[in-house]
């Protein structure tokens, strides 16, 4: 992830970092995000009802990483606005214009980072995995990422070889799993 981010143009690095944490859909939820939806004082970012795939509004509380990212974006936007004398409503922009797409840049960054074939939508899957591994209750994680059904959410919660090895380690240290305690 970090290698991919390093190989992205500066204006899209923050988009990818934001999606990595929130699991929000890049094209329809992250790129159109406007400052009126960000409440730094209240510590949250909101998606308006009717603007998400499932039509429901959504709120994501600011983590330290999200707060720092949004404060940096705010400073960039404020500097641009002072220099141009006009308002820029978008959180993620290229010199004041909304970013519409950066799929080509993402493909190039993945190739340069040694992980070709990754998709922007993989960030959604990664965010789900991070939330689950952080022991966030499934229903809460679904609310944060905007998954309406458990079955779709579970499609994003992919089990990896590392997960299986971690389970074996837990079993090795569990007094309930040892062969000597079973009869």
mmCIF file of C-alpha atoms in Angstrom:
data_model
loop_
_atom_site.group_PDB
_atom_site.id
_atom_site.type_symbol
_atom_site.label_atom_id
_atom_site.label_comp_id
_atom_site.label_asym_id
_atom_site.label_seq_id
_atom_site.Cartn_x
_atom_site.Cartn_y
_atom_site.Cartn_z
ATOM 1 C CA UNK A 1 0.000 0.000 0.000
ATOM 2 C CA UNK A 2 2.678 2.498 1.005
ATOM 3 C CA UNK A 3 4.722 1.746 -2.121
ATOM 4 C CA UNK A 4 1.654 2.327 -4.301
ATOM 5 C CA UNK A 5 0.904 5.627 -2.541
ATOM 6 C CA UNK A 6 4.498 6.796 -3.025
ATOM 7 C CA UNK A 7 4.162 6.220 -6.777
ATOM 8 C CA UNK A 8 0.910 8.167 -7.142
ATOM 9 C CA UNK A 9 0.695 11.840 -8.129
ATOM 10 C CA UNK A 10 0.534 14.044 -5.013
ATOM 11 C CA UNK A 11 -3.096 15.102 -5.508
ATOM 12 C CA UNK A 12 -4.340 11.505 -5.549
ATOM 13 C CA UNK A 13 -2.295 10.146 -2.639
ATOM 14 C CA UNK A 14 -4.757 11.543 -0.106
ATOM 15 C CA UNK A 15 -7.723 10.064 -2.017
ATOM 16 C CA UNK A 16 -6.225 6.581 -1.744
ATOM 17 C CA UNK A 17 -5.323 7.028 1.925
ATOM 18 C CA UNK A 18 -8.865 8.186 2.695
ATOM 19 C CA UNK A 19 -10.406 5.193 0.890
ATOM 20 C CA UNK A 20 -7.965 2.830 2.620
ATOM 21 C CA UNK A 21 -9.280 3.900 6.029
ATOM 22 C CA UNK A 22 -12.976 4.409 5.270
ATOM 23 C CA UNK A 23 -13.664 1.734 2.641
ATOM 24 C CA UNK A 24 -15.841 4.236 0.807
ATOM 25 C CA UNK A 25 -16.384 3.919 -2.942
ATOM 26 C CA UNK A 26 -13.873 6.130 -4.714
ATOM 27 C CA UNK A 27 -15.829 7.315 -7.750
ATOM 28 C CA UNK A 28 -19.200 7.937 -6.116
ATOM 29 C CA UNK A 29 -18.347 8.705 -2.476
ATOM 30 C CA UNK A 30 -14.740 9.874 -2.052
ATOM 31 C CA UNK A 31 -14.012 11.959 -5.155
ATOM 32 C CA UNK A 32 -17.246 14.024 -4.936
ATOM 33 C CA UNK A 33 -16.737 14.721 -1.201
ATOM 34 C CA UNK A 34 -17.159 18.407 -0.358
ATOM 35 C CA UNK A 35 -16.033 20.442 2.629
ATOM 36 C CA UNK A 36 -19.620 20.944 3.807
ATOM 37 C CA UNK A 37 -19.594 17.178 4.584
ATOM 38 C CA UNK A 38 -16.470 17.391 6.767
ATOM 39 C CA UNK A 39 -16.827 18.445 10.392
ATOM 40 C CA UNK A 40 -13.327 18.707 11.823
ATOM 41 C CA UNK A 41 -14.598 20.231 15.083
ATOM 42 C CA UNK A 42 -17.207 17.486 15.504
ATOM 43 C CA UNK A 43 -14.761 14.808 14.403
ATOM 44 C CA UNK A 44 -16.689 13.245 11.531
ATOM 45 C CA UNK A 45 -17.197 13.123 7.794
ATOM 46 C CA UNK A 46 -20.648 12.507 6.311
ATOM 47 C CA UNK A 47 -22.190 11.178 3.146
ATOM 48 C CA UNK A 48 -25.596 12.638 2.400
ATOM 49 C CA UNK A 49 -28.678 10.396 2.082
ATOM 50 C CA UNK A 50 -29.392 9.671 -1.558
ATOM 51 C CA UNK A 51 -25.751 10.094 -2.568
ATOM 52 C CA UNK A 52 -24.565 6.572 -1.756
ATOM 53 C CA UNK A 53 -25.090 3.336 -3.668
ATOM 54 C CA UNK A 54 -27.666 2.106 -1.158
ATOM 55 C CA UNK A 55 -29.235 5.554 -0.782
ATOM 56 C CA UNK A 56 -28.516 5.787 2.942
ATOM 57 C CA UNK A 57 -26.474 8.544 4.516
ATOM 58 C CA UNK A 58 -23.376 7.589 6.401
ATOM 59 C CA UNK A 59 -20.994 9.020 8.990
ATOM 60 C CA UNK A 60 -17.399 8.051 9.648
ATOM 61 C CA UNK A 61 -15.734 9.285 12.851
ATOM 62 C CA UNK A 62 -12.307 10.796 12.315
ATOM 63 C CA UNK A 63 -9.380 8.635 13.257
ATOM 64 C CA UNK A 64 -6.069 10.404 13.934
ATOM 65 C CA UNK A 65 -4.947 9.498 10.416
ATOM 66 C CA UNK A 66 -8.144 10.809 8.798
ATOM 67 C CA UNK A 67 -8.019 14.022 10.824
ATOM 68 C CA UNK A 68 -4.399 14.678 9.791
ATOM 69 C CA UNK A 69 -5.199 13.918 6.158
ATOM 70 C CA UNK A 70 -8.257 16.199 6.135
ATOM 71 C CA UNK A 71 -6.412 18.994 7.927
ATOM 72 C CA UNK A 72 -3.678 18.792 5.274
ATOM 73 C CA UNK A 73 -6.302 18.887 2.515
ATOM 74 C CA UNK A 74 -7.983 21.856 4.226
ATOM 75 C CA UNK A 75 -4.662 23.742 4.262
ATOM 76 C CA UNK A 76 -4.108 23.001 0.547
ATOM 77 C CA UNK A 77 -7.639 24.150 -0.273
ATOM 78 C CA UNK A 78 -7.348 27.304 1.867
ATOM 79 C CA UNK A 79 -4.057 28.257 0.173
ATOM 80 C CA UNK A 80 -5.588 27.704 -3.254
ATOM 81 C CA UNK A 81 -8.662 29.771 -2.351
ATOM 82 C CA UNK A 82 -6.539 32.657 -1.059
ATOM 83 C CA UNK A 83 -4.420 32.623 -4.209
ATOM 84 C CA UNK A 84 -7.360 32.448 -6.601
ATOM 85 C CA UNK A 85 -9.921 34.431 -4.666
ATOM 86 C CA UNK A 86 -12.654 31.842 -5.186
ATOM 87 C CA UNK A 87 -14.165 28.977 -3.224
ATOM 88 C CA UNK A 88 -13.210 25.361 -3.907
ATOM 89 C CA UNK A 89 -15.887 23.080 -2.427
ATOM 90 C CA UNK A 90 -14.074 19.765 -3.055
ATOM 91 C CA UNK A 91 -11.911 18.014 -0.509
ATOM 92 C CA UNK A 92 -9.986 16.164 -3.220
ATOM 93 C CA UNK A 93 -9.105 18.290 -6.231
ATOM 94 C CA UNK A 94 -6.463 19.029 -8.830
ATOM 95 C CA UNK A 95 -5.659 22.707 -8.535
ATOM 96 C CA UNK A 96 -9.284 23.500 -7.643
ATOM 97 C CA UNK A 97 -10.956 21.220 -10.198
ATOM 98 C CA UNK A 98 -12.644 18.040 -8.986
ATOM 99 C CA UNK A 99 -10.750 14.825 -9.660
ATOM 100 C CA UNK A 100 -12.920 12.700 -11.925
ATOM 101 C CA UNK A 101 -10.701 9.637 -12.276
ATOM 102 C CA UNK A 102 -7.141 8.468 -11.808
ATOM 103 C CA UNK A 103 -7.346 4.802 -12.774
ATOM 104 C CA UNK A 104 -4.402 5.052 -15.180
ATOM 105 C CA UNK A 105 -2.220 6.670 -12.537
ATOM 106 C CA UNK A 106 -3.272 3.988 -10.042
ATOM 107 C CA UNK A 107 -2.393 1.203 -12.512
ATOM 108 C CA UNK A 108 1.017 2.783 -13.124
ATOM 109 C CA UNK A 109 1.636 3.203 -9.380
ATOM 110 C CA UNK A 110 0.761 -0.445 -8.738
ATOM 111 C CA UNK A 111 3.098 -1.573 -11.501
ATOM 112 C CA UNK A 112 5.921 0.614 -10.153
ATOM 113 C CA UNK A 113 5.283 -0.729 -6.622
ATOM 114 C CA UNK A 114 5.546 -4.331 -7.840
ATOM 115 C CA UNK A 115 1.893 -5.264 -7.434
ATOM 116 C CA UNK A 116 0.308 -5.029 -10.883
ATOM 117 C CA UNK A 117 -3.364 -5.819 -11.365
ATOM 118 C CA UNK A 118 -4.662 -4.181 -8.206
ATOM 119 C CA UNK A 119 -7.882 -2.218 -8.459
ATOM 120 C CA UNK A 120 -9.027 0.932 -6.696
ATOM 121 C CA UNK A 121 -11.968 -1.099 -5.395
ATOM 122 C CA UNK A 122 -9.463 -3.338 -3.565
ATOM 123 C CA UNK A 123 -9.139 -0.485 -1.052
ATOM 124 C CA UNK A 124 -12.735 -1.165 -0.012
ATOM 125 C CA UNK A 125 -11.905 -4.801 0.655
ATOM 126 C CA UNK A 126 -8.784 -3.798 2.578
ATOM 127 C CA UNK A 127 -10.737 -1.398 4.792
ATOM 128 C CA UNK A 128 -13.227 -4.167 5.650
ATOM 129 C CA UNK A 129 -10.384 -6.528 6.551
ATOM 130 C CA UNK A 130 -8.736 -3.887 8.744
ATOM 131 C CA UNK A 131 -11.994 -3.161 10.579
ATOM 132 C CA UNK A 132 -12.672 -6.873 11.172
ATOM 133 C CA UNK A 133 -9.110 -7.529 12.366
ATOM 134 C CA UNK A 134 -9.390 -4.539 14.710
ATOM 135 C CA UNK A 135 -12.337 -6.379 16.329
ATOM 136 C CA UNK A 136 -14.878 -3.785 15.211
ATOM 137 C CA UNK A 137 -18.277 -5.495 15.473
ATOM 138 C CA UNK A 138 -19.539 -6.560 12.049
ATOM 139 C CA UNK A 139 -22.679 -4.446 12.178
ATOM 140 C CA UNK A 140 -20.653 -1.351 13.070
ATOM 141 C CA UNK A 141 -18.121 -2.027 10.297
ATOM 142 C CA UNK A 142 -20.991 -2.494 7.831
ATOM 143 C CA UNK A 143 -22.435 0.873 8.875
ATOM 144 C CA UNK A 144 -19.072 2.603 8.411
ATOM 145 C CA UNK A 145 -18.399 1.123 4.966
ATOM 146 C CA UNK A 146 -21.973 1.229 3.718
ATOM 147 C CA UNK A 147 -22.625 -2.480 3.287
ATOM 148 C CA UNK A 148 -26.317 -3.179 3.585
ATOM 149 C CA UNK A 149 -26.205 -6.981 3.834
ATOM 150 C CA UNK A 150 -23.974 -9.305 5.792
ATOM 151 C CA UNK A 151 -23.473 -11.565 2.770
ATOM 152 C CA UNK A 152 -21.965 -8.769 0.664
ATOM 153 C CA UNK A 153 -19.876 -7.570 3.614
ATOM 154 C CA UNK A 154 -18.477 -11.081 4.076
ATOM 155 C CA UNK A 155 -17.448 -11.203 0.397
ATOM 156 C CA UNK A 156 -15.105 -8.344 1.216
ATOM 157 C CA UNK A 157 -13.814 -10.004 4.382
ATOM 158 C CA UNK A 158 -11.407 -12.375 2.655
ATOM 159 C CA UNK A 159 -9.570 -14.949 4.760
ATOM 160 C CA UNK A 160 -5.838 -14.969 4.031
ATOM 161 C CA UNK A 161 -3.080 -17.506 4.677
ATOM 162 C CA UNK A 162 -1.901 -15.182 7.459
ATOM 163 C CA UNK A 163 -5.326 -15.421 9.101
ATOM 164 C CA UNK A 164 -5.074 -19.215 9.085
ATOM 165 C CA UNK A 165 -1.563 -19.150 10.581
ATOM 166 C CA UNK A 166 -2.725 -16.716 13.253
ATOM 167 C CA UNK A 167 -5.536 -19.133 14.151
ATOM 168 C CA UNK A 168 -3.055 -22.004 14.460
ATOM 169 C CA UNK A 169 -0.921 -19.882 16.825
ATOM 170 C CA UNK A 170 -3.981 -19.092 18.931
ATOM 171 C CA UNK A 171 -4.891 -22.761 19.096
ATOM 172 C CA UNK A 172 -1.339 -23.598 20.184
ATOM 173 C CA UNK A 173 -1.659 -21.244 23.154
ATOM 174 C CA UNK A 174 -5.249 -22.038 24.098
ATOM 175 C CA UNK A 175 -5.675 -24.341 27.099
ATOM 176 C CA UNK A 176 -8.993 -25.505 25.604
ATOM 177 C CA UNK A 177 -7.387 -26.665 22.371
ATOM 178 C CA UNK A 178 -4.555 -28.810 23.727
ATOM 179 C CA UNK A 179 -4.777 -32.549 23.162
ATOM 180 C CA UNK A 180 -3.991 -33.263 26.793
ATOM 181 C CA UNK A 181 -7.107 -31.513 28.103
ATOM 182 C CA UNK A 182 -9.559 -33.355 25.834
ATOM 183 C CA UNK A 183 -10.955 -36.685 26.989
#
